[in-house]
Amino acid sequence: MKFAVLVFPGSNCDLDMYHAIKDELGEEAEYVWHDTKDLSGYDGILLPGGFSYGDYLRCGAIAQFSNVMSEVKKAADAGKPVLGICNGFQILTEAGLLPGALLRNKNLKFMCRTVDLTVVNNNTMFTAEYAKDQVIQVPIAHGEGNYSCDEETLASLKANNQIVFTYTNDNPNGSVEDIAGIINERGNVLGMMPHPERAVHELIGGTDGLALFKSIVKQWRESHVSHA
């Protein structure tokens, strides 16, 4: 499986993402610059964390206009897995690929630490390797991770099982309903504030994030074998 690791001016988690895919997962990965106009050669699209375009206007608000984003939408429409982590999650909401918005943390401070997450929905291409309600430990590092949406959207997320991860024991940023990650209705676009790519080896504090990437590869291989 071949992944595109998108790089925007200001991305700073692209190296971690590349390492997770290439070295820990053992799959193909390439850095793809934000002005790329063709993602057809990739099986999965990864939007890493960072501060795209400095986040000077609003997190992800400028990045959504990058040339590559029209290709990301094509990939999403084609059913390919699209994963946005932290700033990548913010970009996906700004681009309309996921509902809601990420606001400033409730304490108005940047936070960087490990949190407990509950896998609310393990019936997705991103979480099949986890058990339902499994609690995992994954780092966070953000100043604007406070997920917010209107009541109608929240009801829709619940009805469609689109809430994938929630914070457990401690809601670090004030997100509605403790939401840490959501998926689109089709089930192939996931956005989450915690960083699974920083939890792929014991030397960096744990391996709980690796199952997310293994889930993507497993689903992709099963899908392509069944359609071969």
GROMACS .gro file of C-alpha atoms in nm:
model
  228
    1MET     CA    1   0.000   0.000   0.000
    2LYS     CA    2   0.132   0.343  -0.094
    3PHE     CA    3   0.061   0.647   0.122
    4ALA     CA    4   0.091   1.016   0.041
    5VAL     CA    5   0.210   1.226   0.335
    6LEU     CA    6   0.093   1.576   0.246
    7VAL     CA    7   0.323   1.863   0.336
    8PHE     CA    8   0.196   2.218   0.371
    9PRO     CA    9   0.413   2.517   0.457
   10GLY     CA   10   0.422   2.486   0.835
   11SER     CA   11   0.363   2.110   0.863
   12ASN     CA   12   0.584   1.970   1.137
   13CYS     CA   13   0.455   1.616   1.195
   14ASP     CA   14   0.522   1.493   0.843
   15LEU     CA   15   0.849   1.332   0.953
   16ASP     CA   16   0.675   1.143   1.234
   17MET     CA   17   0.405   1.028   0.993
   18TYR     CA   18   0.657   0.913   0.733
   19HIS     CA   19   0.855   0.723   0.999
   20ALA     CA   20   0.541   0.552   1.129
   21ILE     CA   21   0.441   0.432   0.782
   22LYS     CA   22   0.780   0.354   0.634
   23ASP     CA   23   0.978   0.223   0.930
   24GLU     CA   24   0.722   0.088   1.176
   25LEU     CA   25   0.442  -0.024   0.943
   26GLY     CA   26   0.670  -0.129   0.657
   27GLU     CA   27   0.456   0.028   0.382
   28GLU     CA   28   0.542   0.273   0.105
   29ALA     CA   29   0.521   0.644   0.178
   30GLU     CA   30   0.615   0.961  -0.007
   31TYR     CA   31   0.611   1.326   0.090
   32VAL     CA   32   0.372   1.520  -0.134
   33TRP     CA   33   0.393   1.898  -0.156
   34HIS     CA   34   0.079   2.110  -0.113
   35ASP     CA   35   0.067   2.229  -0.474
   36THR     CA   36   0.055   1.877  -0.619
   37LYS     CA   37  -0.229   1.831  -0.866
   38ASP     CA   38  -0.241   1.452  -0.888
   39LEU     CA   39  -0.283   1.198  -0.606
   40SER     CA   40  -0.410   0.919  -0.828
   41GLY     CA   41  -0.100   0.710  -0.765
   42TYR     CA   42  -0.160   0.679  -0.392
   43ASP     CA   43  -0.382   0.437  -0.202
   44GLY     CA   44  -0.410   0.640   0.118
   45ILE     CA   45  -0.385   1.011   0.196
   46LEU     CA   46  -0.240   1.139   0.524
   47LEU     CA   47  -0.266   1.501   0.644
   48PRO     CA   48  -0.018   1.549   0.929
   49GLY     CA   49  -0.015   1.795   1.217
   50GLY     CA   50   0.163   2.127   1.236
   51PHE     CA   51   0.075   2.487   1.163
   52SER     CA   52  -0.015   2.508   0.795
   53TYR     CA   53   0.056   2.854   0.660
   54GLY     CA   54   0.134   2.954   1.018
   55ASP     CA   55  -0.232   2.923   1.118
   56TYR     CA   56  -0.231   3.301   1.097
   57LEU     CA   57  -0.591   3.329   0.976
   58ARG     CA   58  -0.750   3.025   1.139
   59CYS     CA   59  -0.619   2.670   1.171
   60GLY     CA   60  -0.651   2.501   0.834
   61ALA     CA   61  -0.841   2.792   0.679
   62ILE     CA   62  -0.571   2.873   0.423
   63ALA     CA   63  -0.456   2.516   0.361
   64GLN     CA   64  -0.803   2.418   0.240
   65PHE     CA   65  -0.738   2.630  -0.072
   66SER     CA   66  -0.416   2.448  -0.163
   67ASN     CA   67  -0.410   2.278  -0.502
   68VAL     CA   68  -0.374   1.938  -0.340
   69MET     CA   69  -0.705   1.968  -0.155
   70SER     CA   70  -0.911   1.920  -0.470
   71GLU     CA   71  -0.719   1.594  -0.513
   72VAL     CA   72  -0.788   1.501  -0.151
   73LYS     CA   73  -1.160   1.547  -0.220
   74LYS     CA   74  -1.130   1.328  -0.529
   75ALA     CA   75  -0.959   1.059  -0.323
   76ALA     CA   76  -1.230   1.081  -0.056
   77ASP     CA   77  -1.501   1.058  -0.322
   78ALA     CA   78  -1.326   0.751  -0.463
   79GLY     CA   79  -1.343   0.581  -0.124
   80LYS     CA   80  -0.973   0.594  -0.046
   81PRO     CA   81  -0.875   0.629   0.321
   82VAL     CA   82  -0.806   0.991   0.417
   83LEU     CA   83  -0.665   1.054   0.764
   84GLY     CA   84  -0.614   1.401   0.914
   85ILE     CA   85  -0.432   1.432   1.245
   86CYS     CA   86  -0.434   1.751   1.453
   87ASN     CA   87  -0.382   2.030   1.197
   88GLY     CA   88  -0.485   1.774   0.937
   89PHE     CA   89  -0.816   1.733   1.122
   90GLN     CA   90  -0.859   2.111   1.123
   91ILE     CA   91  -0.792   2.124   0.747
   92LEU     CA   92  -1.050   1.851   0.681
   93THR     CA   93  -1.320   2.042   0.870
   94GLU     CA   94  -1.229   2.368   0.694
   95ALA     CA   95  -1.249   2.186   0.360
   96GLY     CA   96  -1.593   2.047   0.443
   97LEU     CA   97  -1.481   1.685   0.438
   98LEU     CA   98  -1.577   1.651   0.804
   99PRO     CA   99  -1.844   1.841   1.000
  100GLY     CA  100  -1.783   2.078   1.288
  101ALA     CA  101  -1.487   2.297   1.382
  102LEU     CA  102  -1.186   2.301   1.613
  103LEU     CA  103  -1.181   2.594   1.857
  104ARG     CA  104  -0.923   2.719   2.106
  105ASN     CA  105  -0.868   2.488   2.402
  106LYS     CA  106  -1.093   2.574   2.695
  107ASN     CA  107  -0.793   2.688   2.902
  108LEU     CA  108  -0.658   2.891   2.607
  109LYS     CA  109  -0.321   2.716   2.641
  110PHE     CA  110  -0.121   2.487   2.415
  111MET     CA  111  -0.108   2.137   2.563
  112CYS     CA  112   0.139   1.857   2.498
  113ARG     CA  113   0.097   1.532   2.691
  114THR     CA  114  -0.037   1.179   2.665
  115VAL     CA  115  -0.409   1.118   2.715
  116ASP     CA  116  -0.638   0.819   2.744
  117LEU     CA  117  -0.876   0.759   2.453
  118THR     CA  118  -1.169   0.522   2.424
  119VAL     CA  119  -1.226   0.349   2.091
  120VAL     CA  120  -1.598   0.417   2.062
  121ASN     CA  121  -1.638   0.271   1.714
  122ASN     CA  122  -1.406  -0.011   1.609
  123ASN     CA  123  -1.614  -0.091   1.302
  124THR     CA  124  -1.420   0.137   1.068
  125MET     CA  125  -1.130   0.095   0.827
  126PHE     CA  126  -0.917   0.290   1.077
  127THR     CA  127  -1.003   0.107   1.399
  128ALA     CA  128  -1.074  -0.256   1.312
  129GLU     CA  129  -0.758  -0.368   1.491
  130TYR     CA  130  -0.884  -0.224   1.820
  131ALA     CA  131  -1.151  -0.369   2.048
  132LYS     CA  132  -1.470  -0.172   2.108
  133ASP     CA  133  -1.436   0.047   2.415
  134GLN     CA  134  -1.063  -0.028   2.433
  135VAL     CA  135  -0.874   0.244   2.615
  136ILE     CA  136  -0.549   0.347   2.448
  137GLN     CA  137  -0.283   0.604   2.528
  138VAL     CA  138  -0.191   0.856   2.257
  139PRO     CA  139  -0.013   1.194   2.277
  140ILE     CA  140  -0.183   1.528   2.211
  141ALA     CA  141  -0.010   1.853   2.112
  142HIS     CA  142  -0.244   2.137   2.022
  143GLY     CA  143  -0.380   2.476   2.112
  144GLU     CA  144  -0.702   2.449   1.910
  145GLY     CA  145  -0.843   2.102   1.963
  146ASN     CA  146  -1.176   2.191   2.117
  147TYR     CA  147  -1.418   2.010   1.885
  148SER     CA  148  -1.747   2.193   1.842
  149CYS     CA  149  -2.061   2.144   1.635
  150ASP     CA  150  -2.427   2.237   1.651
  151GLU     CA  151  -2.685   2.010   1.811
  152GLU     CA  152  -2.815   1.882   1.478
  153THR     CA  153  -2.467   1.778   1.369
  154LEU     CA  154  -2.398   1.614   1.704
  155ALA     CA  155  -2.719   1.415   1.681
  156SER     CA  156  -2.622   1.306   1.330
  157LEU     CA  157  -2.274   1.200   1.444
  158LYS     CA  158  -2.426   0.986   1.717
  159ALA     CA  159  -2.697   0.837   1.496
  160ASN     CA  160  -2.445   0.737   1.228
  161ASN     CA  161  -2.177   0.610   1.470
  162GLN     CA  162  -1.937   0.875   1.342
  163ILE     CA  163  -1.777   0.941   1.680
  164VAL     CA  164  -1.471   0.717   1.670
  165PHE     CA  165  -1.256   0.830   1.965
  166THR     CA  166  -1.343   1.008   2.289
  167TYR     CA  167  -1.120   1.136   2.568
  168THR     CA  168  -1.138   0.919   2.880
  169ASN     CA  169  -1.110   1.042   3.239
  170ASP     CA  170  -0.991   1.383   3.124
  171ASN     CA  171  -1.124   1.607   2.848
  172PRO     CA  172  -0.815   1.821   2.787
  173ASN     CA  173  -0.957   2.083   2.554
  174GLY     CA  174  -1.331   2.107   2.625
  175SER     CA  175  -1.453   1.917   2.320
  176VAL     CA  176  -1.827   1.856   2.306
  177GLU     CA  177  -1.916   1.508   2.431
  178ASP     CA  178  -1.542   1.442   2.490
  179ILE     CA  179  -1.496   1.393   2.116
  180ALA     CA  180  -1.137   1.329   2.005
  181GLY     CA  181  -1.199   1.191   1.656
  182ILE     CA  182  -1.481   1.159   1.404
  183ILE     CA  183  -1.537   0.993   1.070
  184ASN     CA  184  -1.745   1.093   0.768
  185GLU     CA  185  -2.072   0.918   0.690
  186ARG     CA  186  -1.912   0.703   0.421
  187GLY     CA  187  -1.647   0.589   0.669
  188ASN     CA  188  -1.330   0.666   0.475
  189VAL     CA  189  -1.232   1.010   0.613
  190LEU     CA  190  -1.113   1.025   0.973
  191GLY     CA  191  -1.004   1.333   1.166
  192MET     CA  192  -0.857   1.320   1.514
  193MET     CA  193  -0.664   1.558   1.739
  194PRO     CA  194  -0.439   1.301   1.918
  195HIS     CA  195  -0.126   1.179   1.736
  196PRO     CA  196  -0.121   0.801   1.671
  197GLU     CA  197   0.194   0.846   1.462
  198ARG     CA  198   0.374   0.940   1.785
  199ALA     CA  199   0.269   0.615   1.953
  200VAL     CA  200   0.424   0.350   1.729
  201HIS     CA  201   0.728   0.233   1.929
  202GLU     CA  202   0.810   0.166   2.293
  203LEU     CA  203   1.110   0.397   2.269
  204ILE     CA  204   0.877   0.694   2.219
  205GLY     CA  205   0.636   0.596   2.494
  206GLY     CA  206   0.408   0.328   2.353
  207THR     CA  207   0.263   0.151   2.053
  208ASP     CA  208  -0.111   0.211   2.088
  209GLY     CA  209  -0.123   0.418   1.770
  210LEU     CA  210   0.018   0.149   1.544
  211ALA     CA  211  -0.307  -0.050   1.530
  212LEU     CA  212  -0.475   0.244   1.355
  213PHE     CA  213  -0.233   0.226   1.063
  214LYS     CA  214  -0.246  -0.155   1.060
  215SER     CA  215  -0.625  -0.131   1.035
  216ILE     CA  216  -0.599   0.082   0.721
  217VAL     CA  217  -0.358  -0.159   0.553
  218LYS     CA  218  -0.560  -0.466   0.649
  219GLN     CA  219  -0.881  -0.319   0.510
  220TRP     CA  220  -0.708  -0.208   0.191
  221ARG     CA  221  -0.551  -0.551   0.131
  222GLU     CA  222  -0.876  -0.737   0.201
  223SER     CA  223  -1.064  -0.503  -0.032
  224HIS     CA  224  -0.817  -0.541  -0.316
  225VAL     CA  225  -0.794  -0.918  -0.280
  226SER     CA  226  -1.171  -0.952  -0.280
  227HIS     CA  227  -1.192  -0.738  -0.595
  228ALA     CA  228  -0.899  -0.903  -0.774
   0.00000   0.00000   0.00000
